[in-house]
Every structure is written in structure tokens, then in C-alpha cells.
XYZ file of C-alpha atoms in Angstrom:
479
model
C -28.616 7.356 -14.414
C -27.603 5.453 -17.366
C -25.131 2.442 -17.223
C -22.451 3.916 -19.695
C -20.177 6.677 -18.316
C -21.220 10.178 -18.068
C -18.533 12.730 -18.781
C -17.819 15.972 -17.081
C -14.522 17.895 -16.622
C -13.437 20.490 -14.291
C -9.975 22.342 -14.927
C -8.635 24.544 -11.910
C -5.429 26.050 -11.079
C -3.950 26.454 -7.626
C -5.037 24.549 -4.506
C -7.940 24.265 -2.326
C -9.089 22.425 0.648
C -10.748 19.188 1.119
C -10.718 15.610 1.860
C -10.552 12.639 -0.241
C -12.400 9.453 -0.136
C -13.034 5.644 -1.236
C -14.993 5.814 -4.175
C -12.830 7.216 -7.419
C -10.030 7.061 -9.668
C -7.206 10.017 -10.130
C -4.319 10.664 -10.897
C -2.024 13.544 -9.411
C 1.314 14.517 -10.374
C 3.651 16.096 -7.982
C 7.387 17.087 -7.947
C 9.301 18.979 -5.024
C 9.072 22.360 -6.150
C 6.576 22.135 -8.801
C 4.353 25.127 -9.746
C 0.451 25.294 -8.419
C -1.012 22.125 -10.052
C -3.640 21.955 -12.354
C -6.490 19.440 -12.059
C -8.707 17.520 -14.490
C -11.703 15.950 -13.613
C -13.045 12.898 -15.550
C -16.257 11.413 -14.349
C -16.430 8.211 -16.284
C -14.685 8.494 -19.917
C -13.477 11.434 -21.515
C -12.184 11.320 -24.790
C -10.697 15.011 -25.279
C -6.883 15.374 -25.195
C -5.274 16.405 -21.856
C -3.768 19.756 -22.011
C 0.309 20.064 -21.994
C 0.467 21.089 -18.549
C 3.448 20.510 -16.060
C 1.387 18.978 -13.241
C -1.630 17.271 -13.690
C -4.344 15.484 -11.964
C -6.644 13.292 -13.850
C -9.811 11.338 -12.357
C -11.848 8.652 -13.326
C -14.852 7.879 -11.411
C -16.350 4.581 -11.708
C -20.154 5.091 -12.427
C -22.008 2.439 -10.144
C -20.154 4.286 -7.038
C -22.305 7.397 -7.997
C -25.428 4.926 -6.714
C -23.405 3.217 -3.893
C -21.716 6.402 -2.198
C -23.221 9.677 -3.555
C -22.571 11.579 -0.859
C -18.556 10.208 -0.652
C -18.351 10.926 -4.325
C -19.275 14.367 -3.684
C -16.729 14.757 -0.900
C -14.035 13.255 -3.190
C -14.851 15.636 -6.320
C -14.402 18.908 -3.494
C -11.204 17.350 -1.896
C -9.807 16.779 -5.004
C -9.082 20.706 -5.547
C -7.010 20.299 -2.166
C -3.935 18.732 -1.020
C -2.327 15.516 -1.962
C -3.059 12.273 0.302
C 0.793 12.405 0.941
C 0.780 15.673 2.043
C -2.046 17.016 4.008
C -2.180 20.686 5.191
C -0.061 21.720 8.020
C -1.239 24.462 10.259
C 0.603 24.617 13.836
C 1.797 22.167 16.599
C -1.757 20.792 16.930
C -2.047 19.724 13.181
C 1.446 18.781 13.172
C 0.531 15.784 15.850
C -2.728 15.070 14.228
C -0.478 14.462 10.908
C 1.721 12.613 12.641
C -0.907 10.585 14.094
C -2.442 9.726 10.848
C 0.630 9.359 8.628
C 1.481 5.938 9.776
C 0.049 3.118 11.862
C 1.727 2.131 15.141
C 2.163 5.630 16.508
C 0.366 5.019 20.126
C 3.077 7.101 21.761
C 1.314 10.097 20.285
C -1.991 8.918 20.911
C -0.946 8.421 24.557
C -0.106 11.950 24.887
C -3.221 13.205 23.167
C -5.736 11.083 25.279
C -3.797 10.994 28.542
C -3.704 7.023 28.937
C -0.445 5.196 29.786
C 1.380 4.009 26.963
C 1.250 0.280 28.348
C -2.620 0.509 28.520
C -2.721 0.678 24.915
C -3.911 -1.762 22.672
C -2.793 -0.834 19.212
C -4.649 -1.997 16.149
C -3.323 0.372 13.967
C -0.956 -1.679 12.103
C -1.022 -4.458 9.806
C 1.592 -6.284 11.737
C 0.525 -10.065 13.238
C -0.128 -9.602 16.904
C 0.968 -13.124 17.384
C 4.778 -13.035 16.636
C 6.880 -15.952 15.941
C 8.609 -17.233 18.930
C 12.378 -16.150 18.576
C 13.617 -18.564 21.258
C 16.897 -18.469 22.807
C 19.370 -16.716 20.611
C 22.887 -17.790 21.059
C 25.307 -15.249 22.497
C 27.601 -15.421 19.715
C 25.345 -13.473 17.444
C 25.533 -10.796 19.814
C 29.065 -10.772 20.341
C 30.463 -10.696 16.927
C 29.767 -9.028 13.468
C 27.526 -11.195 11.078
C 29.559 -13.609 9.316
C 28.966 -14.247 5.301
C 27.781 -17.345 6.317
C 24.727 -15.649 8.176
C 23.792 -13.760 5.238
C 24.190 -16.943 2.872
C 21.792 -18.818 5.094
C 19.129 -16.144 5.625
C 19.204 -15.680 1.625
C 18.791 -19.539 1.257
C 15.890 -19.436 3.574
C 14.048 -16.343 1.709
C 14.782 -18.106 -1.451
C 12.976 -21.406 -0.588
C 10.201 -19.438 1.065
C 9.584 -16.694 -1.514
C 9.897 -19.535 -4.238
C 12.836 -17.756 -6.147
C 14.131 -20.383 -8.470
C 17.941 -19.205 -8.819
C 20.293 -17.686 -6.682
C 21.888 -14.214 -6.855
C 18.328 -12.375 -7.111
C 17.853 -11.325 -3.664
C 19.434 -9.039 -1.243
C 18.623 -8.725 2.729
C 17.869 -5.249 4.014
C 17.336 -3.673 7.226
C 13.238 -3.422 6.481
C 11.829 -2.772 3.185
C 11.736 0.918 4.030
C 15.616 1.302 3.885
C 14.936 -0.428 0.209
C 12.184 2.348 -0.679
C 14.561 5.097 -0.017
C 17.692 3.441 -2.072
C 15.965 2.443 -5.013
C 15.264 5.590 -6.676
C 19.228 6.486 -6.598
C 20.038 2.974 -7.746
C 17.555 2.853 -10.925
C 18.361 6.554 -11.381
C 22.165 5.376 -11.972
C 21.066 2.690 -14.796
C 18.621 4.772 -16.681
C 17.390 8.543 -16.850
C 14.111 8.789 -14.715
C 11.769 11.398 -14.725
C 8.311 10.460 -13.838
C 7.220 7.737 -11.675
C 3.354 6.491 -11.400
C 2.427 5.250 -8.099
C -0.869 3.100 -7.907
C -2.743 4.553 -4.962
C -4.183 5.106 -2.321
C -1.282 3.064 -0.617
C 1.459 2.999 1.356
C 2.788 6.868 2.053
C 6.305 6.219 1.685
C 7.097 5.544 -1.892
C 6.104 8.668 -3.707
C 8.292 10.964 -1.194
C 11.183 8.541 -1.666
C 11.014 9.548 -5.541
C 10.095 12.981 -5.133
C 13.556 13.298 -2.704
C 15.305 12.118 -5.590
C 14.062 14.534 -7.883
C 11.423 12.834 -9.955
C 8.126 13.605 -10.600
C 5.506 11.400 -9.099
C 2.005 10.836 -10.343
C -0.441 8.842 -7.837
C -2.918 6.948 -10.189
C -5.530 6.262 -7.407
C -8.162 3.559 -7.931
C -10.700 1.385 -5.596
C -9.904 -2.199 -4.615
C -12.385 -3.360 -7.138
C -11.039 -2.208 -10.228
C -7.401 -1.692 -9.981
C -6.549 -4.905 -11.821
C -8.605 -3.589 -14.820
C -6.723 -0.476 -14.833
C -3.425 -2.247 -14.810
C -4.591 -4.520 -17.404
C -5.714 -1.756 -19.575
C -2.442 0.242 -19.029
C -0.624 -2.095 -21.358
C -2.979 -1.190 -24.651
C -2.706 -4.605 -25.761
C -4.862 -5.330 -28.458
C -5.055 -9.236 -27.498
C -6.614 -8.030 -24.280
C -9.914 -8.166 -25.673
C -11.745 -9.940 -22.782
C -10.540 -7.298 -20.103
C -11.238 -4.737 -22.471
C -15.088 -5.759 -23.146
C -15.524 -6.028 -19.568
C -14.664 -2.764 -18.610
C -16.324 -1.028 -21.736
C -19.796 -3.015 -20.739
C -19.358 -1.255 -17.161
C -18.742 2.107 -19.034
C -15.206 2.678 -18.325
C -13.024 3.782 -20.856
C -9.798 1.979 -21.730
C -6.230 4.264 -22.036
C -6.413 3.236 -25.695
C -9.515 5.074 -26.027
C -8.547 7.887 -23.653
C -6.015 10.160 -24.816
C -5.515 11.891 -21.470
C -4.755 8.758 -19.455
C -2.906 7.062 -22.468
C -0.388 9.845 -22.991
C 0.162 10.172 -19.102
C 0.931 6.713 -18.979
C 3.406 6.799 -22.024
C 5.410 9.377 -19.841
C 6.043 7.280 -17.242
C 9.479 5.285 -16.514
C 8.920 3.666 -13.503
C 5.619 2.200 -12.185
C 5.040 1.402 -8.616
C 2.448 -1.394 -7.439
C 1.713 -2.333 -3.774
C 0.082 -5.930 -4.113
C -1.663 -6.744 -2.023
C -2.396 -2.963 -1.726
C -2.140 -1.132 1.769
C -4.753 0.071 2.956
C -7.369 -1.651 1.011
C -6.127 -5.008 0.529
C -6.915 -4.931 -2.978
C -4.901 -7.796 -4.884
C -3.900 -7.801 -8.749
C -3.511 -11.616 -9.819
C -0.161 -12.552 -10.765
C -1.163 -13.247 -14.526
C -1.977 -9.569 -14.856
C 0.995 -8.541 -13.096
C 3.349 -10.563 -15.294
C 1.793 -9.376 -18.569
C 2.134 -5.902 -17.058
C 5.797 -6.349 -16.224
C 6.858 -7.750 -19.654
C 4.987 -5.101 -21.469
C 6.952 -2.372 -19.286
C 10.305 -4.430 -19.723
C 9.476 -4.304 -23.759
C 9.613 -0.374 -23.454
C 12.474 -0.111 -21.296
C 10.505 0.812 -18.141
C 10.610 -0.410 -14.493
C 7.961 -2.124 -12.182
C 8.519 -1.931 -8.562
C 6.048 -4.281 -7.063
C 5.818 -3.952 -3.222
C 4.544 -7.462 -1.842
C 4.906 -6.557 1.776
C 1.470 -8.230 2.601
C 1.811 -10.983 0.150
C 2.473 -13.697 2.871
C -1.010 -14.357 3.397
C -1.785 -14.878 -0.345
C 1.442 -16.327 -1.755
C -0.017 -17.632 -4.886
C 0.112 -13.951 -6.146
C 3.641 -13.351 -5.987
C 5.966 -12.590 -8.979
C 8.966 -14.025 -7.118
C 8.854 -17.270 -8.895
C 9.304 -15.366 -12.154
C 12.059 -12.914 -11.466
C 14.330 -14.554 -13.472
C 12.558 -13.545 -16.562
C 11.435 -10.365 -15.287
C 15.000 -8.190 -15.597
C 12.889 -4.701 -15.216
C 11.172 -5.752 -12.075
C 11.912 -5.002 -8.461
C 10.118 -7.009 -5.714
C 9.869 -5.969 -1.945
C 9.331 -8.455 0.583
C 8.267 -7.461 4.425
C 9.636 -9.782 6.837
C 8.010 -8.293 10.062
C 4.399 -8.006 9.144
C 3.598 -11.811 8.529
C 6.058 -13.163 11.242
C 5.171 -10.091 13.903
C 8.625 -9.037 14.278
C 8.475 -5.460 12.561
C 11.224 -4.337 15.263
C 13.922 -6.619 13.828
C 13.886 -4.440 10.595
C 14.471 -7.018 7.947
C 13.164 -7.097 4.483
C 14.473 -8.235 1.215
C 14.393 -7.227 -2.615
C 14.347 -9.404 -5.284
C 15.530 -8.680 -9.012
C 17.993 -8.799 -11.563
C 21.494 -9.827 -10.166
C 23.023 -6.507 -11.307
C 20.530 -4.616 -9.635
C 20.528 -6.713 -6.744
C 24.493 -6.195 -6.530
C 24.079 -2.327 -6.549
C 21.888 -2.489 -3.804
C 24.145 -4.859 -1.761
C 26.882 -2.412 -2.318
C 24.918 0.701 -1.224
C 23.617 -1.210 1.929
C 27.290 -2.092 2.769
C 28.678 -4.569 5.206
C 26.566 -5.856 8.193
C 23.458 -3.797 7.470
C 21.428 -6.373 9.138
C 22.405 -7.685 12.897
C 23.586 -10.973 13.594
C 20.667 -12.204 15.673
C 17.959 -10.743 13.019
C 19.606 -12.701 10.417
C 19.514 -15.785 12.981
C 15.646 -15.405 13.617
C 14.752 -14.657 10.221
C 16.334 -18.041 9.123
C 14.427 -19.975 11.468
C 11.383 -18.503 10.849
C 11.531 -18.340 7.031
C 11.945 -22.458 7.094
C 9.211 -22.774 9.680
C 6.715 -24.179 7.259
C 4.032 -25.532 10.305
C 4.295 -22.128 12.078
C 3.534 -20.681 8.656
C 0.523 -22.769 7.781
C -1.001 -22.566 11.332
C -0.463 -18.882 11.123
C -2.444 -18.012 7.949
C -5.249 -20.276 9.401
C -5.772 -18.079 12.841
C -5.238 -14.708 10.650
C -7.688 -15.798 8.372
C -10.267 -16.761 11.250
C -9.481 -13.480 13.230
C -10.103 -11.218 10.143
C -13.698 -12.812 9.569
C -14.415 -12.490 13.260
C -13.145 -8.751 13.074
C -15.650 -8.161 10.168
C -18.405 -9.483 11.968
C -17.644 -7.513 15.105
C -17.060 -4.256 13.069
C -20.445 -4.286 10.951
C -22.431 -5.255 14.003
C -21.233 -2.518 16.113
C -22.144 0.059 13.203
C -25.454 -1.511 12.601
C -24.090 -2.690 9.105
C -23.646 0.766 8.231
C -19.933 0.262 7.879
C -18.771 -1.085 4.346
C -15.944 -3.183 4.256
C -13.482 -1.625 1.511
C -11.247 -4.529 1.735
C -8.297 -5.989 3.295
C -5.941 -8.819 3.896
C -5.661 -11.302 6.500
C -3.574 -8.933 8.771
C -5.885 -5.713 8.191
C -9.050 -4.503 7.312
C -10.410 -1.283 5.646
C -13.807 -0.167 6.478
C -15.924 2.991 5.409
C -18.868 4.938 7.084
C -19.538 8.660 7.966
C -19.589 7.391 11.570
C -16.164 5.834 11.633
C -14.416 8.804 13.069
C -17.011 8.788 16.064
C -16.033 5.072 16.495
C -12.327 5.916 16.502
C -12.551 8.227 19.087
C -14.705 6.099 21.126
C -12.134 3.230 20.809
C -9.155 5.769 21.593
C -10.864 6.989 24.871
C -10.651 3.030 26.026
C -7.127 2.588 24.939
C -7.783 0.951 21.595
C -6.052 2.529 18.727
C -7.076 2.192 15.049
C -5.737 3.740 11.858
C -7.503 6.720 10.509
C -6.654 8.774 7.251
C -6.258 12.462 7.198
C -6.979 12.193 3.297
C -10.286 9.943 3.859
C -11.970 10.511 7.329
C -14.867 7.852 6.641
C -12.134 5.284 6.656
C -10.631 3.188 9.288
C -8.155 0.430 9.215
C -8.134 -2.034 12.164
C -5.141 -4.645 12.808
C -5.966 -7.957 14.577
C -6.210 -8.250 18.105
C -4.548 -11.450 18.524
C -4.822 -12.897 21.842
C -8.217 -13.855 23.360
C -8.142 -11.119 25.799
C -7.367 -8.430 23.403
C -10.320 -9.711 21.261
C -12.437 -9.591 24.298
C -11.580 -6.148 25.101
C -12.315 -4.746 21.545
C -15.832 -6.832 21.350
C -16.675 -5.011 24.797
C -15.654 -1.236 23.358
C -17.546 -2.163 19.983
C -20.606 -3.336 21.920
C -20.429 -0.127 23.968
C -20.390 1.842 20.882
C -23.325 -0.050 19.365
C -25.461 0.957 22.561
C -24.641 4.373 22.571
C -25.922 4.390 18.857
């Protein structure tokens, strides 16, 4: 195969069945109650204009992936005619349980029912939550007895501004988890501007697109691999000064949106763009400069950028929080529970323009975050020694996990990416590995739309590391 792109297109109507995988880029537009979608496939570059249809899926496959993952690429092409990654086919109670198991990490109660192992016997590695949480210490009884005071909220916001590097006050709101903010944002933004279409970069956290769909908007999923996501984002700006990035992509055979009318017209139609950085589940990181330029480009055109930085604590150099005063049309979401290992507290933050932050605070209402949670978060956000030691420990465990998984699969598995809180692997034998681990009470995250993927969280304690290492060694012997 020549190095330049090989063009091919397949146009279909209706739906089919199949599964996606990890080797391509595609766009899927969805809307509740929409007509059966049409699918347009692009392998490499395609210069023909996009048909004027209400629901379109555009796929771009990076040429090198044909050489590295030929079988997976074919599976992806077949799967594209089926269901969206966000909505796998549902058929009966068994399929419902299967969907629930794969929809999010942390579903060990369902895993316990399926495999007949007591809940307290499970080692849950299916999330990206720090397994060694911040020590909450003794919480003064007053935080349990009274409603949260304005002082409590001011203290946690001040600590968050310092931790996230926000230069001025009034740009941050505290909420009961970022999920609450994800569900509120479509309605807050819709009150400020007309929104018809929202582009979500994926595959990613599965709650962003449904939140916009529930608010009545079309969503378009722009799927890329971790390796080329930054190049795609850079090219969406279609800026002639971006010559270096354009030359780099074109040298590899990928056509920029400026030269690709189908993709360019799709981009022009969107009002809001959602990017998770680092991305979940592949951990792909787009550098701050690229995102800053993209945010400014969208702002100049009256469009919004929603930047989900839930996993950014392990790479704080890539946050845009320090530039938020300049980016009036950017909203940044920050999760407290993942890095600090306290997801059950349900604390999250939105960073943005003061007027939008005030609207979010108004919709959240008073006392939306409990007093004990505000107290703990204030302490944790200010504890720099714990944060530094935790980053070092997580990095060490992530490297250890890679070594263990790759050894157990005979180097058959490929590390698709990850952060220091989660690792994503691809290998046709991974479903068997997931079953092997589940039968031993170890739960890792599978994906209904990508059955050759497995995502591992970190084991945390030495005892858990030993348990996982033993189970992986047993799998290696069976293989």
C-alpha cells in the first residue's frame, strides 16, 4: 500500500450490526427521534462533497493502521454500519445486564451477580479512580450537624483556584460531581445562544453526548485515535498559519478539513465542541497550546468549547484553567474524586466566564455540596505534599501494570494509551482475559463497542498488586 491515502467510500441507509474498534476516525451524528442515518466512509482522504443529509457518519482511517491492525480495521468498517458506541443494541434482560456492565466502570454489583462472587471479594480495577485515597481524617461534627456556610464554599473555591491555577476569582463553581455539570450545561448554554449541533470527540466518556441529546440537540461524534487527535483538532481551525501541522499531516497522507469539503462542512455546522483531555478511555493528551488556539478560534466564531479535564491532575501542565480569563466561550470541567480517590464524595468544579458560572450556581441552588465534602476537599486541594507523592506513586504503578499485562499476553496486547490512573490495551484475546480475571473476582472494564479493548485501573496496595500479578501469571500459563 502506498503511503498516501487510499480513497474509498461506502454510502448506506438504515442500520446494521457490528462492533467498532481502535484504529480509525469517524463521525456519527445522532439526535433523539432522528430518521435512519446514512453512513459515508472515507478511508484516507476524500475530496468529494458531502451529500446534504440530516444524519451523517464520516469515517477517516489513518493509513498506517491498515498495516498494523488489518483485522481490527476491517471489523471497524463492518461495525460502523451498526449502532453508535453510546447506544449498543438492546435485546432482553441478559443484554440489559450486559449493557449496564459495559456502560461505565465500577459496576461490581452487577459483576457479582453474574459471576456468583460476593461483592466484598472483588478487586475493582474497572475505574480510573485512585485506589489509594486521600486520608479524610476526623471530620468535626459541626459539618454534619449544620447546613454548609457561605464560608465553607468560599474556602473550597479559594483552594480550588490555587490548585487549578486560576488567576482571578469568580470563574469557578463547585458542584456535586462533574456529572451534574455535564447534565446542566446544555440547558445553561441553550439559554445564552441557539444550539443545534454539538461535536463530541471520541471515543470518550459516554455521558457527554446523551446529555446534549436529552436537551434536544444533534450530536456528532468525531472518533479519532489518541495518536492523531491533536492533529485533527489543530486542523479543525483551518488556519493558514498552521503550516507546520498541516505539512505533518499531509506528509502522512491525511487530508486537512480545509482540503476535505465533507469534513469542513460538517465542522462549520456545529455550535459546541466537547473534548475530554486527557481522553477517557485512551488517555490521549492534546497539548495546551493546541487547545488554546482552538478555543480562541471557536470564540472568534461565536462557538463554545467544553473541555473535560477530569483526568488532568496527573498532567497539570496541559490544563487551560490558567487562561480562563481570556476564554469567555470555554467551560472547563474538573473532577475532584478521581485523583484524590474520593469519588463517593461527589465533588466537581466548572471553570468559565463569570456570567456562565453564576448561571450554573443559580441552577445548582444552595447547599448543593454537603458540608463534610467541602471540608475534605478544601484540605485535600491544599495538600501539596500528598499530591506530589501521589503523582509519583501512580506513575510507578502505571508502568508496573503495563509490564504485567504485556507479559501475560505474550506481548500480544498493545497499549493504546492511558493516564497514570488508567491504561487501555487492545488485543483479540482480551475478552478471554477479562473472563479469566472475573472468575477470580477481578473486574476490569470492557467495551461493548470495542470488544478487543480492556481498560485497567491501578491495584493500589501491595496485596492487590500481588493478587493481580498471580491472576495474570495464571493466564499466561493457560495460554
